[in-house]
Each structure stands twice: as structure tokens, then as C-alpha cells.
Amino acid sequence: MMMNGGGATEIENLRVGVDVGGTKIEAVLTDAAGAILASGRRTARKGGNEVVEDVAAIVRQVAGMRFGDVRSVGIGIPGLVHRDTGQVENVVNLGIEKLELGGRASGVLGLPVWVDNDVNAAALGAYGTLPERLRQGRMAFVNLGTGLAAGFVRAGLVERGDTGALGEIGHLPVDSNRVACKCGQRGCLETACSGGALRRMWPMADPPLPDILAKAAGGDAEAGRVLGILLHALADVVQIVAQGEDPSVIVIGGGVSRVGSPLLDALRGELRRRESSSGFIAGLRLTERLRLADPSIPIGALGASLIAC
């Protein structure tokens, strides 16, 4: 706490953001301006009771002695999220069919708790890390994690659509390889362009993408084939996002993107090949819109803190 000149106590407006994933939970303590003051991580456990316990524990961990100054908590989590109630459904990797996460976490912590989809939270976190000059228009965030999805932010606000399905690009059945998807369709982009897809196509390394890139650069035909599938699908994603939503910036994030510049360079190469045969695609200036999320910043947790009112 801080003391003002008159000696009265001024309560700091601190918030905690929590990013709940299938294998880990990250959290940050932020100030009113969104600056990260502290961060923490713990292993995720399956089950609704366990998730509530782990969220409460990591909130207290990152807040430490300043817990009394925390005004609210935001949580980003996969699955179907009912933002008005804080209920989440079908969090498959954590074994949750239905959980009153917001209400239960609020009851344990004694604080207001806001819950949103994890990709929306990460999109808001990515937006917050952009230079001011890039925050003037709409930003698209493409999350290359275990699955594939996108989030959209304009003027600091997440765009959601009418039903909450905005950004579910991973289940557009347009990939020519026609691989069966867990959603029941075939040819979903997620089956060619995600961490799960890469592990299926390249099970000999974990994480697979660095090994694929290195071997493809060395002339390995199979690595080149797998990389070609990934890049074709990822370029399709960029086109779909650009032509459907027309954002000024497209940020690539998620676990797969942590390989960094080699992925971005390869993607730009694929897009340039498309530009060379299409004046229309060249006019979209797609390569100029692309950015990588900063892997040193826990954007999921940061964005979760920003959804907390």
C-alpha cells in the first residue's frame, strides 16, 4: 500500500491474471497500467476441484504480501466459457465437463473473478504488448498451440461475434489432406496446422517443429513434406484471417510459434510464392502485417488480468 500526503491509506488497484492450460497454469500480478509486477507458474491438475484449488493457490502466490491490494482476478481457460456466469464447459484436457469456475474461485478468494476463453485472453495480452503505432486498428491473434484458433481485438476490446464462435478457424474443413478431426469433420485446418498435427506427423521429436525445420533445411524429403503441409495450411490461415476480418496486424503466438524467426521467415516465403502468381494476394501485403508474439511475456496471463474489471 501507498500513503498519500495526508496520511490516509490509498489502496492500489492491482489485478491478477491466470492462464489455465492443459499442462500448466501461469499467473501475473499487474498494476492499474497493466505492467507485470510478479509472475508464477505451476503444473495443472485434472479435475474441477483441482483447478479451483490451483487457481486460488497461484493467485495468492503471485500476489504474496500484496494480496490485500488485489481488486479482481481474471482467468483465461480453454473450452466453452459463459462470461456472464463464469461457467466453463468441455475443458477436455483437464477432464472438466462443467465447472462454475468464476463463482467458486471468487468464493475461495473473496474477490471478483472474471472468466474468458484462453485465446481471447491471449489476444488481449498480445495486443497490450504491441507498440502504440500498431494499436490504431484491428489486431488478429493466431494461436498455434495444441489446437488452432484466433482472437480479434479492436481499440483494446475483444471482438466476440453473436454466438462466441468468432475465431474458431481451426475447424474450417478446407485442408486438402482431408485428415479426420476430433470435431467429426475431415480436412480441418487444425489437422495440418497445430502442435497436435505436428506431433502426429513428426512423432520422432518433441517439440517437433525445430527438428522439422532443421532437417528440411538439410534436404530431408519427409521433413520437407511435413513442413510444406504446415506452411500451406498456415498461409491459408493468414489469408482467411486477412480476407475475412482485414486486421492491420496479425500476431502469431502459441507454443508452436516459440521456434521464433525461422517459422516466420518460412511463412513469409510461402506467402511470397502466392504473391508471385497473384496480383490480388500481392495487393493484400500479408507479409507486412505479420508479427510474432514475444515468447518472454506470458501473454495469456497478462490478457486475463486485463479482462478483470
CSV table of C-alpha atoms in Angstrom, one decimal:
chain,number,residue,atom,x,y,z
A,1,MET,CA,0.0,0.0,0.0
A,2,MET,CA,1.0,3.6,-0.5
A,3,MET,CA,0.4,6.6,1.8
A,4,ASN,CA,-0.7,9.9,0.4
A,5,GLY,CA,0.4,13.2,1.6
A,6,GLY,CA,-2.5,13.5,4.1
A,7,GLY,CA,-1.6,10.2,5.7
A,8,ALA,CA,-4.6,8.3,4.5
A,9,THR,CA,-4.1,4.8,3.1
A,10,GLU,CA,-4.5,4.6,-0.7
A,11,ILE,CA,-5.4,1.1,-1.9
A,12,GLU,CA,-3.5,0.1,-5.0
A,13,ASN,CA,-5.6,-1.2,-8.0
A,14,LEU,CA,-3.8,-4.5,-8.5
A,15,ARG,CA,-5.1,-7.4,-10.6
A,16,VAL,CA,-4.1,-11.0,-11.1
A,17,GLY,CA,-4.4,-12.8,-14.4
A,18,VAL,CA,-4.4,-16.5,-14.6
A,19,ASP,CA,-3.8,-18.6,-17.8
A,20,VAL,CA,-5.1,-22.1,-17.3
A,21,GLY,CA,-3.7,-24.6,-19.8
A,22,GLY,CA,-3.8,-28.4,-20.2
A,23,THR,CA,-0.4,-28.9,-18.6
A,24,LYS,CA,0.5,-25.7,-16.7
A,25,ILE,CA,-1.1,-22.7,-15.1
A,26,GLU,CA,0.6,-19.3,-15.3
A,27,ALA,CA,-0.3,-16.1,-13.4
A,28,VAL,CA,0.8,-12.5,-13.3
A,29,LEU,CA,0.3,-9.6,-10.8
A,30,THR,CA,-0.3,-6.4,-12.7
A,31,ASP,CA,-0.8,-2.7,-11.7
A,32,ALA,CA,-3.5,-0.4,-13.0
A,33,ALA,CA,-1.5,0.4,-16.1
A,34,GLY,CA,-1.1,-3.3,-17.0
A,35,ALA,CA,2.6,-3.6,-16.0
A,36,ILE,CA,3.7,-7.0,-14.7
A,37,LEU,CA,4.8,-6.8,-11.1
A,38,ALA,CA,5.2,-10.6,-10.4
A,39,SER,CA,4.7,-13.9,-12.2
A,40,GLY,CA,4.4,-17.6,-11.3
A,41,ARG,CA,3.8,-21.0,-12.8
A,42,ARG,CA,2.6,-24.4,-11.5
A,43,THR,CA,1.7,-27.7,-13.0
A,44,ALA,CA,-2.0,-28.1,-13.9
A,45,ARG,CA,-4.0,-30.9,-12.4
A,46,LYS,CA,-7.1,-32.5,-13.9
A,47,GLY,CA,-10.5,-32.1,-12.3
A,48,GLY,CA,-12.8,-29.2,-11.4
A,49,ASN,CA,-11.9,-29.1,-7.7
A,50,GLU,CA,-8.2,-29.3,-8.5
A,51,VAL,CA,-8.4,-26.4,-11.0
A,52,VAL,CA,-10.2,-24.2,-8.5
A,53,GLU,CA,-7.6,-25.0,-5.8
A,54,ASP,CA,-4.7,-24.4,-8.2
A,55,VAL,CA,-6.2,-21.1,-9.4
A,56,ALA,CA,-6.6,-19.9,-5.8
A,57,ALA,CA,-3.1,-21.0,-4.8
A,58,ILE,CA,-1.4,-19.3,-7.7
A,59,VAL,CA,-3.3,-16.1,-7.2
A,60,ARG,CA,-2.1,-16.0,-3.6
A,61,GLN,CA,1.4,-17.0,-4.7
A,62,VAL,CA,1.9,-14.2,-7.2
A,63,ALA,CA,0.2,-11.6,-5.0
A,64,GLY,CA,2.2,-12.5,-2.0
A,65,MET,CA,2.2,-9.8,0.7
A,66,ARG,CA,0.1,-7.6,-1.6
A,67,PHE,CA,-2.9,-9.8,-1.8
A,68,GLY,CA,-4.9,-7.3,0.2
A,69,ASP,CA,-4.3,-4.8,-2.6
A,70,VAL,CA,-5.7,-7.1,-5.3
A,71,ARG,CA,-9.1,-5.8,-6.6
A,72,SER,CA,-10.0,-8.5,-9.0
A,73,VAL,CA,-8.9,-11.7,-10.8
A,74,GLY,CA,-9.2,-12.7,-14.5
A,75,ILE,CA,-8.9,-16.3,-15.7
A,76,GLY,CA,-8.4,-17.5,-19.3
A,77,ILE,CA,-9.2,-21.2,-19.9
A,78,PRO,CA,-9.9,-23.4,-22.9
A,79,GLY,CA,-13.4,-24.7,-23.7
A,80,LEU,CA,-16.8,-23.0,-23.8
A,81,VAL,CA,-16.9,-20.1,-21.5
A,82,HIS,CA,-20.1,-18.3,-20.3
A,83,ARG,CA,-18.7,-14.9,-19.5
A,84,ASP,CA,-21.8,-13.7,-17.7
A,85,THR,CA,-21.8,-16.5,-15.2
A,86,GLY,CA,-18.2,-17.7,-15.1
A,87,GLN,CA,-19.2,-21.2,-16.0
A,88,VAL,CA,-16.9,-23.3,-18.3
A,89,GLU,CA,-17.7,-26.4,-20.2
A,90,ASN,CA,-15.9,-29.1,-22.1
A,91,VAL,CA,-12.3,-28.4,-21.0
A,92,VAL,CA,-11.2,-31.7,-22.4
A,93,ASN,CA,-7.5,-31.7,-21.4
A,94,LEU,CA,-8.4,-31.0,-17.8
A,95,GLY,CA,-11.3,-33.6,-17.6
A,96,ILE,CA,-13.9,-30.9,-17.0
A,97,GLU,CA,-17.4,-31.2,-18.4
A,98,LYS,CA,-18.9,-28.3,-16.5
A,99,LEU,CA,-17.5,-26.1,-13.8
A,100,GLU,CA,-18.7,-22.9,-12.0
A,101,LEU,CA,-15.2,-21.6,-12.1
A,102,GLY,CA,-15.9,-17.9,-11.6
A,103,GLY,CA,-18.2,-18.3,-8.7
A,104,ARG,CA,-16.2,-20.9,-6.9
A,105,ALA,CA,-12.9,-19.2,-7.3
A,106,SER,CA,-14.5,-15.9,-6.2
A,107,GLY,CA,-15.8,-17.7,-3.1
A,108,VAL,CA,-12.4,-19.1,-2.2
A,109,LEU,CA,-10.5,-15.8,-2.8
A,110,GLY,CA,-13.1,-13.3,-1.6
A,111,LEU,CA,-12.6,-11.3,-4.8
A,112,PRO,CA,-14.5,-10.6,-8.1
A,113,VAL,CA,-13.4,-13.2,-10.7
A,114,TRP,CA,-13.9,-12.8,-14.5
A,115,VAL,CA,-13.5,-15.8,-16.8
A,116,ASP,CA,-12.9,-15.8,-20.6
A,117,ASN,CA,-11.7,-18.1,-23.3
A,118,ASP,CA,-8.0,-18.5,-23.2
A,119,VAL,CA,-7.4,-17.4,-26.8
A,120,ASN,CA,-9.4,-14.2,-26.3
A,121,ALA,CA,-7.3,-13.5,-23.2
A,122,ALA,CA,-4.0,-14.2,-25.1
A,123,ALA,CA,-5.2,-12.0,-27.9
A,124,LEU,CA,-5.8,-9.1,-25.5
A,125,GLY,CA,-2.4,-9.8,-23.9
A,126,ALA,CA,-0.7,-9.7,-27.3
A,127,TYR,CA,-2.4,-6.5,-28.2
A,128,GLY,CA,-1.1,-4.9,-25.0
A,129,THR,CA,2.5,-5.7,-26.0
A,130,LEU,CA,2.3,-4.0,-29.4
A,131,PRO,CA,3.8,-0.6,-29.9
A,132,GLU,CA,1.3,2.2,-29.8
A,133,ARG,CA,1.6,2.8,-33.5
A,134,LEU,CA,0.3,-0.7,-34.2
A,135,ARG,CA,-2.7,-0.4,-31.8
A,136,GLN,CA,-4.6,2.0,-34.0
A,137,GLY,CA,-6.6,-0.6,-36.0
A,138,ARG,CA,-7.8,-4.2,-35.6
A,139,MET,CA,-5.4,-6.9,-34.4
A,140,ALA,CA,-5.8,-10.6,-35.1
A,141,PHE,CA,-4.1,-13.1,-32.9
A,142,VAL,CA,-3.5,-16.6,-34.3
A,143,ASN,CA,-2.9,-19.2,-31.6
A,144,LEU,CA,-0.8,-22.1,-32.7
A,145,GLY,CA,-1.0,-24.3,-29.7
A,146,THR,CA,-2.2,-27.9,-29.3
A,147,GLY,CA,-5.1,-26.7,-31.4
A,148,LEU,CA,-5.7,-23.7,-33.7
A,149,ALA,CA,-7.8,-20.7,-33.1
A,150,ALA,CA,-7.8,-16.9,-33.5
A,151,GLY,CA,-8.8,-13.9,-31.5
A,152,PHE,CA,-9.6,-10.3,-32.6
A,153,VAL,CA,-9.0,-7.0,-30.7
A,154,ARG,CA,-10.1,-3.5,-31.8
A,155,ALA,CA,-9.3,-0.4,-29.7
A,156,GLY,CA,-8.4,-2.6,-26.7
A,157,LEU,CA,-11.7,-4.6,-26.8
A,158,VAL,CA,-12.0,-8.3,-27.7
A,159,GLU,CA,-14.5,-8.9,-30.6
A,160,ARG,CA,-16.7,-11.9,-29.9
A,161,GLY,CA,-19.4,-12.2,-32.5
A,162,ASP,CA,-23.0,-13.2,-31.7
A,163,THR,CA,-22.5,-16.8,-30.6
A,164,GLY,CA,-18.9,-16.9,-29.3
A,165,ALA,CA,-17.7,-18.9,-32.4
A,166,LEU,CA,-15.7,-16.0,-33.8
A,167,GLY,CA,-12.1,-17.2,-34.3
A,168,GLU,CA,-12.8,-20.9,-34.4
A,169,ILE,CA,-10.8,-21.1,-37.6
A,170,GLY,CA,-9.2,-24.4,-36.6
A,171,HIS,CA,-12.3,-26.3,-37.6
A,172,LEU,CA,-12.7,-24.9,-41.1
A,173,PRO,CA,-12.6,-28.0,-43.3
A,174,VAL,CA,-10.5,-26.7,-46.2
A,175,ASP,CA,-7.2,-28.6,-45.9
A,176,SER,CA,-6.7,-30.8,-49.0
A,177,ASN,CA,-5.1,-33.6,-47.0
A,178,ARG,CA,-8.6,-34.5,-45.5
A,179,VAL,CA,-7.3,-35.9,-42.3
A,180,ALA,CA,-10.0,-36.8,-39.8
A,181,CYS,CA,-10.5,-34.2,-37.0
A,182,LYS,CA,-11.7,-34.8,-33.4
A,183,CYS,CA,-14.6,-32.5,-34.1
A,184,GLY,CA,-16.1,-35.0,-36.6
A,185,GLN,CA,-15.1,-33.3,-39.8
A,186,ARG,CA,-12.3,-34.0,-42.2
A,187,GLY,CA,-9.7,-31.6,-43.5
A,188,CYS,CA,-9.9,-29.1,-40.7
A,189,LEU,CA,-7.0,-26.6,-40.6
A,190,GLU,CA,-6.2,-27.8,-37.1
A,191,THR,CA,-5.3,-31.2,-38.5
A,192,ALA,CA,-2.5,-29.6,-40.6
A,193,CYS,CA,-1.5,-26.5,-38.6
A,194,SER,CA,-1.2,-27.0,-34.9
A,195,GLY,CA,1.0,-28.6,-32.3
A,196,GLY,CA,-1.2,-31.7,-32.2
A,197,ALA,CA,-0.9,-32.0,-36.0
A,198,LEU,CA,2.9,-31.7,-35.9
A,199,ARG,CA,3.2,-34.3,-33.2
A,200,ARG,CA,1.1,-36.7,-35.3
A,201,MET,CA,3.1,-36.1,-38.5
A,202,TRP,CA,6.5,-36.0,-36.8
A,203,PRO,CA,6.5,-38.1,-33.6
A,204,MET,CA,10.2,-38.6,-33.5
A,205,ALA,CA,11.0,-35.3,-31.8
A,206,ASP,CA,9.4,-33.1,-29.1
A,207,PRO,CA,8.9,-30.3,-29.8
A,208,PRO,CA,8.7,-31.3,-33.4
A,209,LEU,CA,9.0,-28.0,-35.3
A,210,PRO,CA,12.7,-27.2,-34.6
A,211,ASP,CA,13.6,-30.7,-35.8
A,212,ILE,CA,11.4,-30.4,-38.9
A,213,LEU,CA,12.9,-27.1,-39.8
A,214,ALA,CA,16.5,-28.2,-39.3
A,215,LYS,CA,16.0,-31.5,-41.3
A,216,ALA,CA,14.1,-29.8,-44.1
A,217,ALA,CA,16.9,-27.2,-44.4
A,218,GLY,CA,19.3,-30.2,-44.7
A,219,GLY,CA,17.4,-31.7,-47.5
A,220,ASP,CA,15.4,-34.4,-45.7
A,221,ALA,CA,12.5,-35.2,-48.0
A,222,GLU,CA,10.0,-36.2,-45.4
A,223,ALA,CA,10.7,-33.2,-43.2
A,224,GLY,CA,10.3,-31.0,-46.3
A,225,ARG,CA,6.9,-32.7,-47.0
A,226,VAL,CA,5.6,-32.1,-43.4
A,227,LEU,CA,6.9,-28.6,-43.4
A,228,GLY,CA,5.1,-28.0,-46.7
A,229,ILE,CA,1.8,-29.2,-45.2
A,230,LEU,CA,2.2,-26.9,-42.2
A,231,LEU,CA,3.2,-23.8,-44.2
A,232,HIS,CA,0.4,-24.3,-46.8
A,233,ALA,CA,-2.2,-24.5,-44.0
A,234,LEU,CA,-0.7,-21.6,-42.0
A,235,ALA,CA,-0.7,-19.4,-45.1
A,236,ASP,CA,-4.3,-20.4,-45.6
A,237,VAL,CA,-5.0,-19.3,-42.1
A,238,VAL,CA,-3.3,-15.9,-42.7
A,239,GLN,CA,-5.4,-15.4,-45.9
A,240,ILE,CA,-8.6,-16.4,-44.2
A,241,VAL,CA,-8.0,-14.0,-41.3
A,242,ALA,CA,-6.8,-11.2,-43.6
A,243,GLN,CA,-9.6,-11.5,-46.1
A,244,GLY,CA,-12.4,-12.2,-43.6
A,245,GLU,CA,-11.5,-9.7,-40.9
A,246,ASP,CA,-8.9,-7.4,-42.6
A,247,PRO,CA,-6.8,-6.6,-39.5
A,248,SER,CA,-3.9,-4.2,-39.7
A,249,VAL,CA,-1.7,-6.6,-37.7
A,250,ILE,CA,-1.6,-10.4,-37.5
A,251,VAL,CA,0.3,-11.8,-34.5
A,252,ILE,CA,1.3,-15.4,-34.4
A,253,GLY,CA,1.5,-16.9,-31.0
A,254,GLY,CA,1.1,-20.1,-29.0
A,255,GLY,CA,3.5,-22.9,-28.2
A,256,VAL,CA,4.4,-23.8,-31.8
A,257,SER,CA,5.4,-20.2,-32.5
A,258,ARG,CA,8.2,-20.3,-29.9
A,259,VAL,CA,10.6,-21.6,-32.5
A,260,GLY,CA,10.7,-17.9,-33.5
A,261,SER,CA,12.0,-16.2,-36.6
A,262,PRO,CA,12.6,-19.5,-38.6
A,263,LEU,CA,8.9,-20.1,-38.6
A,264,LEU,CA,8.0,-16.5,-39.6
A,265,ASP,CA,10.6,-16.5,-42.3
A,266,ALA,CA,9.3,-19.8,-43.8
A,267,LEU,CA,5.7,-18.5,-43.6
A,268,ARG,CA,6.6,-15.3,-45.4
A,269,GLY,CA,8.4,-17.4,-48.0
A,270,GLU,CA,5.1,-19.3,-48.7
A,271,LEU,CA,3.1,-16.1,-48.9
A,272,ARG,CA,5.6,-14.6,-51.3
A,273,ARG,CA,5.2,-17.6,-53.5
A,274,ARG,CA,1.5,-17.0,-53.6
A,275,GLU,CA,2.1,-13.3,-54.3
A,276,SER,CA,4.3,-14.1,-57.3
A,277,SER,CA,1.3,-15.7,-59.1
A,278,SER,CA,-1.5,-13.5,-57.9
A,279,GLY,CA,-1.6,-9.7,-58.1
A,280,PHE,CA,-4.6,-9.9,-55.7
A,281,ILE,CA,-2.7,-11.6,-53.0
A,282,ALA,CA,0.3,-9.3,-53.5
A,283,GLY,CA,-2.0,-6.3,-53.0
A,284,LEU,CA,-3.0,-7.6,-49.6
A,285,ARG,CA,0.6,-7.0,-48.3
A,286,LEU,CA,0.2,-10.0,-46.0
A,287,THR,CA,3.9,-10.4,-45.1
A,288,GLU,CA,4.0,-6.8,-43.8
A,289,ARG,CA,1.1,-7.5,-41.4
A,290,LEU,CA,2.8,-10.4,-39.7
A,291,ARG,CA,4.4,-10.3,-36.2
A,292,LEU,CA,5.4,-12.9,-33.7
A,293,ALA,CA,4.2,-12.8,-30.1
A,294,ASP,CA,7.1,-12.1,-27.6
A,295,PRO,CA,7.8,-15.5,-26.1
A,296,SER,CA,9.3,-13.9,-23.0
A,297,ILE,CA,5.9,-12.4,-22.0
A,298,PRO,CA,3.1,-14.6,-20.6
A,299,ILE,CA,0.5,-13.0,-22.8
A,300,GLY,CA,-2.3,-15.4,-21.8
A,301,ALA,CA,-2.0,-14.4,-18.1
A,302,LEU,CA,-1.4,-10.8,-19.0
A,303,GLY,CA,-4.5,-10.7,-21.1
A,304,ALA,CA,-6.5,-12.4,-18.3
A,305,SER,CA,-5.5,-9.6,-16.0
A,306,LEU,CA,-6.8,-7.1,-18.5
A,307,ILE,CA,-10.3,-8.7,-18.6
A,308,ALA,CA,-10.6,-8.4,-14.9
A,309,CYS,CA,-12.7,-5.3,-14.1
